[in-house]
mmCIF file of C-alpha atoms and ligand atoms in Angstrom:
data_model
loop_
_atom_site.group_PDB
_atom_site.id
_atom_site.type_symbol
_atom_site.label_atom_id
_atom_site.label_comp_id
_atom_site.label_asym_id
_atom_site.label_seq_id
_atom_site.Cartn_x
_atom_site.Cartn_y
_atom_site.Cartn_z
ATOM 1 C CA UNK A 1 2.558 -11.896 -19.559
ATOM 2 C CA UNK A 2 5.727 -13.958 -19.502
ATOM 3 C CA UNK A 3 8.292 -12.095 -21.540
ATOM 4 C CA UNK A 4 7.935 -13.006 -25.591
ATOM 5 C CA UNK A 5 9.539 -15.527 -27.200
ATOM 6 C CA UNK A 6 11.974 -13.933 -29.894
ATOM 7 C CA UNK A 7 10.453 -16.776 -32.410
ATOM 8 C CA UNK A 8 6.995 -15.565 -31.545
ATOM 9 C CA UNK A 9 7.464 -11.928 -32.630
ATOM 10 C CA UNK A 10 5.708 -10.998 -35.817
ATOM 11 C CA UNK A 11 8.233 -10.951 -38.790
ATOM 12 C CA UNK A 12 9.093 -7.529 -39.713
ATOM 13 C CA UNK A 13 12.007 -6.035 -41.969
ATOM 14 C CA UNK A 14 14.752 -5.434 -40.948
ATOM 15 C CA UNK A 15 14.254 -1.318 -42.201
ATOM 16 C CA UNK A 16 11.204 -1.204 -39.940
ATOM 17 C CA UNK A 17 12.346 -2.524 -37.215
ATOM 18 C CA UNK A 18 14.914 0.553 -37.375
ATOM 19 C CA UNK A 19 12.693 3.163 -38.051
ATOM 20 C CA UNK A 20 10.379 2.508 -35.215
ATOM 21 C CA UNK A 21 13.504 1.929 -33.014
ATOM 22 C CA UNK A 22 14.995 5.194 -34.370
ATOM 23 C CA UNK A 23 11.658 6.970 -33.160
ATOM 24 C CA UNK A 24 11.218 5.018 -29.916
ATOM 25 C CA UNK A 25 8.282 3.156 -31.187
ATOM 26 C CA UNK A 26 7.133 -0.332 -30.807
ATOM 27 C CA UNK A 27 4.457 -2.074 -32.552
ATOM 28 C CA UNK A 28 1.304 -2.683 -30.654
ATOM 29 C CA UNK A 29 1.113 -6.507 -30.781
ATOM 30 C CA UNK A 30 4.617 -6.503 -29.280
ATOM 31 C CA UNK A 31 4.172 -3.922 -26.245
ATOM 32 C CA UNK A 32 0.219 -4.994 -25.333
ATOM 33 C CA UNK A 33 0.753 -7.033 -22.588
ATOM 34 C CA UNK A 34 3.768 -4.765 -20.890
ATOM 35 C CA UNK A 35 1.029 -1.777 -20.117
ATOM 36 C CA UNK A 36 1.581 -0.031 -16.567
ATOM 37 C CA UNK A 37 5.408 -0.587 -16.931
ATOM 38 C CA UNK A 38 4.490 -4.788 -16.558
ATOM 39 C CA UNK A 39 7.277 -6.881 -18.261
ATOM 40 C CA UNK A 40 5.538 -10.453 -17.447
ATOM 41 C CA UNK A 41 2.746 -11.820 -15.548
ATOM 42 C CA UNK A 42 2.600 -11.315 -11.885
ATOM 43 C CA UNK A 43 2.801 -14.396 -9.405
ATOM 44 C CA UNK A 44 1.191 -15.041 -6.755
ATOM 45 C CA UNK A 45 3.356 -15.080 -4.203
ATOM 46 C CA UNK A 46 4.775 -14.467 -0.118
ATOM 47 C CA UNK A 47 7.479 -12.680 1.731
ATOM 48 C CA UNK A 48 7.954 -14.433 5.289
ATOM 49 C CA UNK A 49 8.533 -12.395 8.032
ATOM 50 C CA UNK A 50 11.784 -13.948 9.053
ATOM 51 C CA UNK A 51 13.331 -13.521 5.863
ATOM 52 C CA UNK A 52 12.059 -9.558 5.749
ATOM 53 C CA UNK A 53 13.786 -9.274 9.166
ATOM 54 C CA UNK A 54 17.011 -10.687 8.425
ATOM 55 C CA UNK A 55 17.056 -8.271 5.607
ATOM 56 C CA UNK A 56 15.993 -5.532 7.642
ATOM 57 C CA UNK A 57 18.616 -6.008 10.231
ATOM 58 C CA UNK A 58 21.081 -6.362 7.530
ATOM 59 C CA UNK A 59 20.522 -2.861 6.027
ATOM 60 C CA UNK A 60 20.147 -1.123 9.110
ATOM 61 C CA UNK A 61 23.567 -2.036 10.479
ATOM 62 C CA UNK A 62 25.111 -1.579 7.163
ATOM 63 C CA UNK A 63 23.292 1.989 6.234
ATOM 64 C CA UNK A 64 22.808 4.577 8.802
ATOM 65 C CA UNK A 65 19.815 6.773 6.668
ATOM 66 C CA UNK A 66 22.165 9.653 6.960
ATOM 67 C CA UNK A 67 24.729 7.984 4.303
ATOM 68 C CA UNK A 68 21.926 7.284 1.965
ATOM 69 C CA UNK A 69 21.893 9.026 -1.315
ATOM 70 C CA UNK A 70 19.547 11.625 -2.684
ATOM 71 C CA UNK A 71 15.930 10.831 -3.525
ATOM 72 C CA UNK A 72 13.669 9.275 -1.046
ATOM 73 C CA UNK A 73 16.216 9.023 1.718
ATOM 74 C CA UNK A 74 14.508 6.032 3.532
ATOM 75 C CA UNK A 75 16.191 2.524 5.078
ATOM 76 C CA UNK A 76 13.342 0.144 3.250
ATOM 77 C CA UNK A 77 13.593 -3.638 1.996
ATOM 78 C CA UNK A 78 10.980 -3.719 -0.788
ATOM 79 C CA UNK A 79 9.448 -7.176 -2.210
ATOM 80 C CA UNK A 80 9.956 -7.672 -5.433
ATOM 81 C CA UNK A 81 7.442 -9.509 -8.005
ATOM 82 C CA UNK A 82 10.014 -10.998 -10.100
ATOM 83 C CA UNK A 83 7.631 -10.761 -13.004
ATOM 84 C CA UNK A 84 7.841 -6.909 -12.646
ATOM 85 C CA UNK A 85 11.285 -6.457 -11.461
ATOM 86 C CA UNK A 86 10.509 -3.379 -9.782
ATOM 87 C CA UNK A 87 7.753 -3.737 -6.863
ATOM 88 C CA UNK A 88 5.093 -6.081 -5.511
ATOM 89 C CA UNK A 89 2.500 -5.036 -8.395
ATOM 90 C CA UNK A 90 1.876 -2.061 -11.055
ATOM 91 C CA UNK A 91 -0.006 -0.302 -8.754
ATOM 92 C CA UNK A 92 0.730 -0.985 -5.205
ATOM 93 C CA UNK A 93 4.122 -1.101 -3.841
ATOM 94 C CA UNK A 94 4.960 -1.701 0.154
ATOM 95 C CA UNK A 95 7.876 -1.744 2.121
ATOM 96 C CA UNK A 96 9.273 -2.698 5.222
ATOM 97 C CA UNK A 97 11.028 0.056 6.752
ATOM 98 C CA UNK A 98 13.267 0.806 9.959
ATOM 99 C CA UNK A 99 14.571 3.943 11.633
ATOM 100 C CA UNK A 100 16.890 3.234 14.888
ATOM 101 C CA UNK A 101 16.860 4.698 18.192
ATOM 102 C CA UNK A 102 17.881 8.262 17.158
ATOM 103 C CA UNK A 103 17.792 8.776 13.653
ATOM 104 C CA UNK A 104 15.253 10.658 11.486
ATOM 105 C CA UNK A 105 14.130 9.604 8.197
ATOM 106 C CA UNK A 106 14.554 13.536 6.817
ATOM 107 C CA UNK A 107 11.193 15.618 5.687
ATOM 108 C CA UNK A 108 10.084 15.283 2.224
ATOM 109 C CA UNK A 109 6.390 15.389 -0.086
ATOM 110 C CA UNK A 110 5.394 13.595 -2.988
ATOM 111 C CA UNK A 111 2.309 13.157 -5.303
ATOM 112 C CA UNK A 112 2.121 9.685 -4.273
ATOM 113 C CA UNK A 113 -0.235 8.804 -1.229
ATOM 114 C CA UNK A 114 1.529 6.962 1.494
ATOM 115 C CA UNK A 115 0.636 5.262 4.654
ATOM 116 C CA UNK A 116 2.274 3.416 7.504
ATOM 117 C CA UNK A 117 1.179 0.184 9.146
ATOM 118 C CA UNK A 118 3.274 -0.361 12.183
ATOM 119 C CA UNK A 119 5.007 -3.645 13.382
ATOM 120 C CA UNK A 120 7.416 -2.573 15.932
ATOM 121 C CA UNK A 121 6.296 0.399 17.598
ATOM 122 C CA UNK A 122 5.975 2.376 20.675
ATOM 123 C CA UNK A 123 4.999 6.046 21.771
ATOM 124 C CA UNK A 124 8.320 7.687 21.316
ATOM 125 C CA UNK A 125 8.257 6.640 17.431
ATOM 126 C CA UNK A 126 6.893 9.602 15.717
ATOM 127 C CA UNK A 127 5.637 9.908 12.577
ATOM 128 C CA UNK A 128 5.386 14.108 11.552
ATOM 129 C CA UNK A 129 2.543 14.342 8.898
ATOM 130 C CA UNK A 130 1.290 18.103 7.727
ATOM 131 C CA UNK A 131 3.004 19.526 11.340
ATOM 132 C CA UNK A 132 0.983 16.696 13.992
ATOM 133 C CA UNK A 133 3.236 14.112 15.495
ATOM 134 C CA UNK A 134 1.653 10.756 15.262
ATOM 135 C CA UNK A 135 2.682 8.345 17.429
ATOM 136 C CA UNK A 136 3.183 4.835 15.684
ATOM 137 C CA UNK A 137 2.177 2.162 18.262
ATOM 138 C CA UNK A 138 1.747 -1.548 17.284
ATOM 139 C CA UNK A 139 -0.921 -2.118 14.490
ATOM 140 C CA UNK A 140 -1.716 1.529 14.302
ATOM 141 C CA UNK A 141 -2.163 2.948 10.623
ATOM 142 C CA UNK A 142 -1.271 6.455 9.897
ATOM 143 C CA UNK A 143 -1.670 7.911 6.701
ATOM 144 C CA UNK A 144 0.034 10.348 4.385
ATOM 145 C CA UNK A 145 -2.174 12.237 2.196
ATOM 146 C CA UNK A 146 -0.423 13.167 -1.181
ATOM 147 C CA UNK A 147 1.873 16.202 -1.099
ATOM 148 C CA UNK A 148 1.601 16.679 3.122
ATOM 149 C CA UNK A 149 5.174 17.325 4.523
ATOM 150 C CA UNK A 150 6.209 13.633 6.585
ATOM 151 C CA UNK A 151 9.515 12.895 8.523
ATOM 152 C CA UNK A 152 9.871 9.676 11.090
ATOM 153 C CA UNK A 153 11.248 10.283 14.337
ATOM 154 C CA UNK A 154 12.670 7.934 16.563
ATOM 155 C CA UNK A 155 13.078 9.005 19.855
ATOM 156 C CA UNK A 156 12.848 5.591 21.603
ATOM 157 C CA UNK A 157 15.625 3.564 22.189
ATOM 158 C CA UNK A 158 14.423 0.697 20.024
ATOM 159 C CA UNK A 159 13.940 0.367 16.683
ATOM 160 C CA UNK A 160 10.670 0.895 15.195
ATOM 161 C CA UNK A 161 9.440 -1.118 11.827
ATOM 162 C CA UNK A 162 6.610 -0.715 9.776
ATOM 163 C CA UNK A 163 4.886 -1.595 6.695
ATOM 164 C CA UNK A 164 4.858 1.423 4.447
ATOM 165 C CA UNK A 165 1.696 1.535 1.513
ATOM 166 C CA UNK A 166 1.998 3.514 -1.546
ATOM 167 C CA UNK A 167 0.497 4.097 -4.964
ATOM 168 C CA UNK A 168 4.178 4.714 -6.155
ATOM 169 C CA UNK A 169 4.106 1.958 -9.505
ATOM 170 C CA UNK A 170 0.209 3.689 -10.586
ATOM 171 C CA UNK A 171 1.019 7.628 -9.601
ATOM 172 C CA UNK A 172 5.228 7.644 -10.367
ATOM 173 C CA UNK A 173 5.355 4.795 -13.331
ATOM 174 C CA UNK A 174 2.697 4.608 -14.724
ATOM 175 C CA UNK A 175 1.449 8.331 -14.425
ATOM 176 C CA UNK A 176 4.534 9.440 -14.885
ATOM 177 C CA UNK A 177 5.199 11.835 -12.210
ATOM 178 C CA UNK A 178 8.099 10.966 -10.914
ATOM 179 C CA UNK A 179 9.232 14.806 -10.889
ATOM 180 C CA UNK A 180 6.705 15.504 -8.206
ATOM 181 C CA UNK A 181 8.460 15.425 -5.221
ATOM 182 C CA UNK A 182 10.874 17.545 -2.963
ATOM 183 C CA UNK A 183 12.797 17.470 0.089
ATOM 184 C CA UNK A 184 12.036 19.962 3.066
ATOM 185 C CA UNK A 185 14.480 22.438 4.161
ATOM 186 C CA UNK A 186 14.825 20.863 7.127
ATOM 187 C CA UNK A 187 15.448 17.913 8.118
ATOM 188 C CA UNK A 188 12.375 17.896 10.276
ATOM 189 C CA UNK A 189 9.724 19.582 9.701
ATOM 190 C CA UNK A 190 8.282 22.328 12.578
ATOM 191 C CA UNK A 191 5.719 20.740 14.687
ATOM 192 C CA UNK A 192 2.796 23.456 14.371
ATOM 193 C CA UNK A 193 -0.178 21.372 15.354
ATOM 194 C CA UNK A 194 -0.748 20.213 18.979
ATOM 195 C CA UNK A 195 -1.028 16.371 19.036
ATOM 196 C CA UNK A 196 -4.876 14.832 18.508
ATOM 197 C CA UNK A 197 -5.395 18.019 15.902
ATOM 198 C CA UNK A 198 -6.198 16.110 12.571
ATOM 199 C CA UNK A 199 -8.015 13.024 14.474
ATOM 200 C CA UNK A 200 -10.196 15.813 16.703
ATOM 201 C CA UNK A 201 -11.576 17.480 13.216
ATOM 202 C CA UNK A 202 -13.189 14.144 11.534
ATOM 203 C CA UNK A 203 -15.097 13.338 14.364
ATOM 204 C CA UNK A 204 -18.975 13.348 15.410
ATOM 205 C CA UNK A 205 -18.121 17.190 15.526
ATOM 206 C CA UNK A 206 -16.663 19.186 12.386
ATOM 207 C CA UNK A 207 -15.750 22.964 11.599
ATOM 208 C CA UNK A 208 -18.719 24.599 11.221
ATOM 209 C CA UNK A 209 -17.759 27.447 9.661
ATOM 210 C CA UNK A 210 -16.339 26.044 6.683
ATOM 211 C CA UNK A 211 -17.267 23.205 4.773
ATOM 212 C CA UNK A 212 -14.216 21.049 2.924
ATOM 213 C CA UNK A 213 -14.539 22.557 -0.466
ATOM 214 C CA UNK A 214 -12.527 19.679 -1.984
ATOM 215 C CA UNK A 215 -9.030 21.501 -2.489
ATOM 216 C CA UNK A 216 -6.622 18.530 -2.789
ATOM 217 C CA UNK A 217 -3.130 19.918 -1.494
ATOM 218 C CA UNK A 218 -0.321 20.366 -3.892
ATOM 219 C CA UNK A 219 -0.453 21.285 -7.147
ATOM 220 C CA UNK A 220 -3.234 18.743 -8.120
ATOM 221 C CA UNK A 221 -6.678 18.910 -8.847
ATOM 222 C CA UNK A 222 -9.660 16.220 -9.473
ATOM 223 C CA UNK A 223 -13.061 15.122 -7.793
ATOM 224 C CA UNK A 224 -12.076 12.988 -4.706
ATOM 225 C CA UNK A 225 -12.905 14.577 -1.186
ATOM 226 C CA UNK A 226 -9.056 14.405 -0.038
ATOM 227 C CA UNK A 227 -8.085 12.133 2.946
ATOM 228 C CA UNK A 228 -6.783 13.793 5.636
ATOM 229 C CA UNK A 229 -3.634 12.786 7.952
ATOM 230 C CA UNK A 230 -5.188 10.391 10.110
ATOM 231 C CA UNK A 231 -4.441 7.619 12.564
ATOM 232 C CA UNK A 232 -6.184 4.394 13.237
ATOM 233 C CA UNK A 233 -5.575 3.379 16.603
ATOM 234 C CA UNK A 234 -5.660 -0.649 16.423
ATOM 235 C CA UNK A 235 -7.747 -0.659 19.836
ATOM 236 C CA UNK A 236 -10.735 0.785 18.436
ATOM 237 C CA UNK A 237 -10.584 -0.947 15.130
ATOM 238 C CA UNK A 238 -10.040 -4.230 16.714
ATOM 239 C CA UNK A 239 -13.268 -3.682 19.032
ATOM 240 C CA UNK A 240 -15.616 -2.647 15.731
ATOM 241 C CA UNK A 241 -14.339 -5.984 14.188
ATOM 242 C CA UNK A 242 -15.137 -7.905 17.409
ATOM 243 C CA UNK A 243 -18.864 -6.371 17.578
ATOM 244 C CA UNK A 244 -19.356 -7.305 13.672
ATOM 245 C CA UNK A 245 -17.715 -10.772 14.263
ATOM 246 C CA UNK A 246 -20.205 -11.356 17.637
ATOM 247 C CA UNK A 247 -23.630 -9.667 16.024
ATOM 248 C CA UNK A 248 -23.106 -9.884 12.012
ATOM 249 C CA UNK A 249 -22.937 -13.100 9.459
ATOM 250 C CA UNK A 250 -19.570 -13.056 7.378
ATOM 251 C CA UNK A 251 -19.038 -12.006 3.846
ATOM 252 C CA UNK A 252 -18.214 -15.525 2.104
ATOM 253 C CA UNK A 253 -14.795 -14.043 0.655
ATOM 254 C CA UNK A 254 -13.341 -11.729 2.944
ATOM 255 C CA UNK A 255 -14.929 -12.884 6.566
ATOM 256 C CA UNK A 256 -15.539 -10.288 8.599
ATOM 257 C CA UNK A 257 -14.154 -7.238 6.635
ATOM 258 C CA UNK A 258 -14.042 -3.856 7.984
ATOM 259 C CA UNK A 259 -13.419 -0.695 5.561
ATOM 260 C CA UNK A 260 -10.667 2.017 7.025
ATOM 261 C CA UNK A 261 -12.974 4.917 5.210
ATOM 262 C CA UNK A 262 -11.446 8.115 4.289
ATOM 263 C CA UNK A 263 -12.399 10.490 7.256
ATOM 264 C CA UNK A 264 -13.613 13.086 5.349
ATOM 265 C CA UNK A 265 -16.004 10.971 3.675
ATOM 266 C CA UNK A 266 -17.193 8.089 6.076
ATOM 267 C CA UNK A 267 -16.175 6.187 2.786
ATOM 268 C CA UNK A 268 -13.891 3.745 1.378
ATOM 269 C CA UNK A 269 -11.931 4.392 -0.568
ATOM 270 C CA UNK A 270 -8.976 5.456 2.470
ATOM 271 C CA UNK A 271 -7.173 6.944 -0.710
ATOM 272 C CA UNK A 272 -8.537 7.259 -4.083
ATOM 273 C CA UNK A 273 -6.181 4.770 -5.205
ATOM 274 C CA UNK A 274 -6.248 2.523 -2.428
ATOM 275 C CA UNK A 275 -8.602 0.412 -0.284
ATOM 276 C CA UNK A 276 -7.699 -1.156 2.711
ATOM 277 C CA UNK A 277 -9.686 -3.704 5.315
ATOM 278 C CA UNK A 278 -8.794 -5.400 8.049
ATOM 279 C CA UNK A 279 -10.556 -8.686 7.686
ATOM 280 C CA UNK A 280 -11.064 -11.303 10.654
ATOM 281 C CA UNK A 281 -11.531 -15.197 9.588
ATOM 282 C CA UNK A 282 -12.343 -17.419 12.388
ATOM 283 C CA UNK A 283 -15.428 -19.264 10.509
ATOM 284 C CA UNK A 284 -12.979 -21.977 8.343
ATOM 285 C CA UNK A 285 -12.017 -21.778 4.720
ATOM 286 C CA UNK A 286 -13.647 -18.427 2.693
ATOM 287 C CA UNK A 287 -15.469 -19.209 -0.959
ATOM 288 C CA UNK A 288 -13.142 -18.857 -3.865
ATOM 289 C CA UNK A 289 -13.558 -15.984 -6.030
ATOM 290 C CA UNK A 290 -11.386 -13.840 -8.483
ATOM 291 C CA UNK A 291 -11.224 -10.303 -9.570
ATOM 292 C CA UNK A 292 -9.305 -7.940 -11.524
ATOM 293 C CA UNK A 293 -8.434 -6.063 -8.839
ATOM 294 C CA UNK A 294 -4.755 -6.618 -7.416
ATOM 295 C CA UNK A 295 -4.704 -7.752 -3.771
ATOM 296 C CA UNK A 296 -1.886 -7.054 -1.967
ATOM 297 C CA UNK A 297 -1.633 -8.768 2.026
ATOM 298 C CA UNK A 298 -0.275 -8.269 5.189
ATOM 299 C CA UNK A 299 -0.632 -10.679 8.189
ATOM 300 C CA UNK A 300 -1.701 -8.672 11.525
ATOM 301 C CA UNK A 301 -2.365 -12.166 13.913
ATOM 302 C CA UNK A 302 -2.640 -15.611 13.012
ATOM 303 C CA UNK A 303 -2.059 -18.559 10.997
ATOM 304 C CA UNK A 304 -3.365 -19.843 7.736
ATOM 305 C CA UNK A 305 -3.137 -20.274 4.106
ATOM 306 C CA UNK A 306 -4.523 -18.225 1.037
ATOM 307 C CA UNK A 307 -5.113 -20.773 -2.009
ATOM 308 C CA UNK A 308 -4.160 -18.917 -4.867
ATOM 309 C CA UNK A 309 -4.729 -20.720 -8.616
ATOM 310 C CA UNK A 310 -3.163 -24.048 -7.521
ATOM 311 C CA UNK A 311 -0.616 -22.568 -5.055
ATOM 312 C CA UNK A 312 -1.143 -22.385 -1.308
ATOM 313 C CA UNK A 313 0.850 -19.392 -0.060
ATOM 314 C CA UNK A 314 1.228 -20.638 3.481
ATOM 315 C CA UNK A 315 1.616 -17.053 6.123
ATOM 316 C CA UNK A 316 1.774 -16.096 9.666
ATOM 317 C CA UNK A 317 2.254 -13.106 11.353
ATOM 318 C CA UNK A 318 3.482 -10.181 9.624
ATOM 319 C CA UNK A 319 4.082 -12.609 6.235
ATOM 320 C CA UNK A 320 3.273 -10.102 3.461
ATOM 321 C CA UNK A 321 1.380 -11.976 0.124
ATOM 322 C CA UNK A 322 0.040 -11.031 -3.192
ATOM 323 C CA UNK A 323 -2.931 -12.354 -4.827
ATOM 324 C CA UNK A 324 -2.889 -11.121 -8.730
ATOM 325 C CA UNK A 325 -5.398 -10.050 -10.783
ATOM 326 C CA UNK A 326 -8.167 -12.623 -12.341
ATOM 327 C CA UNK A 327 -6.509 -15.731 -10.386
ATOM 328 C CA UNK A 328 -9.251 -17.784 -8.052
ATOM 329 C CA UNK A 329 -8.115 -17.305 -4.417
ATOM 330 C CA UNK A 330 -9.483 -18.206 -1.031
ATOM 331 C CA UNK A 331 -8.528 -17.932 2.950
ATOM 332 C CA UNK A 332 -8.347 -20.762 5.037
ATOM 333 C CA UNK A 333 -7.362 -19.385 8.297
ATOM 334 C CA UNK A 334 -6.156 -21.699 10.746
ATOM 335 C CA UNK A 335 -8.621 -21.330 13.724
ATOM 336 C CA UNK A 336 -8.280 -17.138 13.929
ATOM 337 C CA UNK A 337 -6.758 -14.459 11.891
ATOM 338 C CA UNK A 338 -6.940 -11.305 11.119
ATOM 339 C CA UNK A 339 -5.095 -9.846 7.856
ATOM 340 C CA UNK A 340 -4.891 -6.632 6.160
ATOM 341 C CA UNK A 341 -6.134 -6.660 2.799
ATOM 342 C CA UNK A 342 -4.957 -3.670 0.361
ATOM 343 C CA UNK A 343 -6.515 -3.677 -3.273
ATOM 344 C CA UNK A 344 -6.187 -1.125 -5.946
ATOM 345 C CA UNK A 345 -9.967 -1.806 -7.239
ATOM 346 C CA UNK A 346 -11.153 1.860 -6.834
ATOM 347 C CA UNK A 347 -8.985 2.588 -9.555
ATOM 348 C CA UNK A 348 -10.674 -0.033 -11.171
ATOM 349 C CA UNK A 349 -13.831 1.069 -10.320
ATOM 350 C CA UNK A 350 -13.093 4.751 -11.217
ATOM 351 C CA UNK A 351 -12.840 3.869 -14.977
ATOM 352 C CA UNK A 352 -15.518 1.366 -15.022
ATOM 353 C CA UNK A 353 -13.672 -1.529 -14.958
ATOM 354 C CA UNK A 354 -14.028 -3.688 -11.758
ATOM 355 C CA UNK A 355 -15.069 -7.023 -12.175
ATOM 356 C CA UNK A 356 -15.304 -10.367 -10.145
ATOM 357 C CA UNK A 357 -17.018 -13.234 -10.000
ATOM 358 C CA UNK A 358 -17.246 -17.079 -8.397
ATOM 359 C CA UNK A 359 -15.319 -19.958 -10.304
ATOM 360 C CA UNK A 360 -18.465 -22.130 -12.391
ATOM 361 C CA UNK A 361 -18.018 -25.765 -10.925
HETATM 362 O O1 GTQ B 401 8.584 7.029 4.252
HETATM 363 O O2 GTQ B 401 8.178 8.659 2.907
HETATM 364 O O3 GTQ B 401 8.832 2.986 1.429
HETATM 365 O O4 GTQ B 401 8.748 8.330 0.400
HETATM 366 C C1 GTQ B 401 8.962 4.757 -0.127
HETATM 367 C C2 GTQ B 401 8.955 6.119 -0.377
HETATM 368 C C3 GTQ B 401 8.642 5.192 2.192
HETATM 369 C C4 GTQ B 401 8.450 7.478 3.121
HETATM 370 C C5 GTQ B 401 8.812 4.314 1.162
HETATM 371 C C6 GTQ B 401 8.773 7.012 0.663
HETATM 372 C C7 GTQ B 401 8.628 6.553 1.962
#
């Protein structure tokens, strides 16, 4: 909601006013549409890649990570819904972040789950997630599971850039655990685990002496089979989407939409706050639609335009868009494209509360 007009607010005296002040309270009618730290309706609308890289360049010349000051210790322009002031949505936030030849972006954990979509990669990049290296080539997708140990190590002699996902606005603003977080000792964590470790568990072969009893790491508990550290290479994603696109028919919103599922599971949801697909269009415009959902997306190949309400957010590659909740939105690609679409609905659908349907015409 757009912020209140002072000559809308419900007349109250003066003493009142006070008292709830005094007691840090505010009256219902006032605060209603501000839930999950919101302070006015989100907009649809898109981050170009040019502009993200001119910003990028800008902070990495000006701020070695090294200089940065305490807390999360990483070189990241953020997009900003200026209708929240603070991130892209309530419950997503992403990132575009750069480490140069040589520096380390220093070990830490948080509650928050993270993962890492990469844009300018190559072998030597590392990502260090619960003691595996992961190397970040272009388009792979590495998570972080909540609380797992994570560093980024550049031993290339480029610099690497990536999209980074997190549940940061849902699980440190709106949860309220910000205090759930610490730095390593080190600045990077030991490597323990030879490299193809996590990926070689959560195949067609699994432990079979113990069974996952569900222990989510950290000092959290709750009913979702955890995701493990994992990489997606892009190779083999890009080849499942080809098969569906060559043997299968469409969906009508989302084209030819393929789940990353938590490993674990075989499942969406990747994290139990997060979805993500990467969806190929190459069969003209998608049917409109809307949902309560937040949809949050980031341009792998292509060109296009997503119609959102009566804006068309125009992209190409690695634009980054958002589609807020309850707003009728469509895809028309422009020949072939394939985007990454990130939603919060399994939060949604956790409580109950996912809904969506086609516009009546
Ligand atoms: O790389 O661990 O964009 O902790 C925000 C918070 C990245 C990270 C972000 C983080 C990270």
């Amino acid at each position: 909601m757009a912020q209140q007009d002072p000559e809308e607010l419900l007349e109250m005296s003066t003493e009142t006013r006070e008292l709830l002040e005094e007691n840090n309270l505010r009256p219902l009618w006032e605060v209603e549409d501000d839930f999950g730290n919101t302070f006015g309706d989100m907009e649809p609308d898109i981050w170009k890649w040019e502009d993200i890289q001119a910003s990028i360049d800008g902070i990495e010349s000006d701020v070695p990570i090294a200089d940065l000051p305490p807390g999360f210790q990483r070189r990241v322009a953020v997009p900003i819904n200026t209708a929240l002031g603070n991130a892209i949505s309530n419950t997503i936030y992403v990132g575009v972040q750069t480490v140069s030849p040589g520096e380390t972006a220093p070990s830490h954990r948080h509650g928050a789950n993270a993962l890492r979509y990469t844009i300018n990669g190559n072998e030597d990049m590392k990502t260090v997630v619960a003691g595996e290296e992961f190397p970040m080539e272009d388009n792979d997708l590495v998570t972080t599971p909540q609380w797992e140990w994570h560093d980024h190590v550049n031993d290339s002699d480029e610099t690497a850039a990536w999209l980074d996902v997190l549940d940061l606005p849902l699980v440190l603003d709106s949860l309220n655990r910000k205090n759930v977080f610490e730095n390593h000792e080190l600045e990077r964590q030991p490597v323990t685990k030879t490299q193809g470790y996590w990926d070689s568990q959560y195949g067609r072969g699994r432990p079979a002496d113990e069974k996952s009893d569900g222990s989510i790491p950290g000092p959290f508990e709750g009913n979702r089979e955890p995701t493990p550290p994992y990489r997606f290479g892009w190779d083999e994603m890009e080849e499942s989407l080809r098969q569906r696109a060559e043997n299968d028919d469409p969906d009508p919103h989302d084209g030819y939409s393929l789940a990353y599922v938590n490993p674990a599971t075989g499942q969406e949801p990747l994290f139990p706050t997060m979805s993500f697909r990467a969806q190929l269009l190459n069969e003209g415009p998608t049917d409109p639609h809307f949902h309560n959902a937040v949809e949050v997306y980031f341009v792998i190949e292509g060109e296009g335009a997503t119609h959102v309400g009566d804006e068309a957010l125009e992209w190409s590659q690695w634009d980054i868009f958002v589609v807020p909740p309850d707003e009728i939105h469509h895809h028309e690609p422009d020949g072939e494209a394939i985007l990454l679409g990130m939603t919060d609905r399994p939060v949604f659908e956790a409580f109950n509360f996912y809904a969506e349907a086609e516009p009546s015409s």
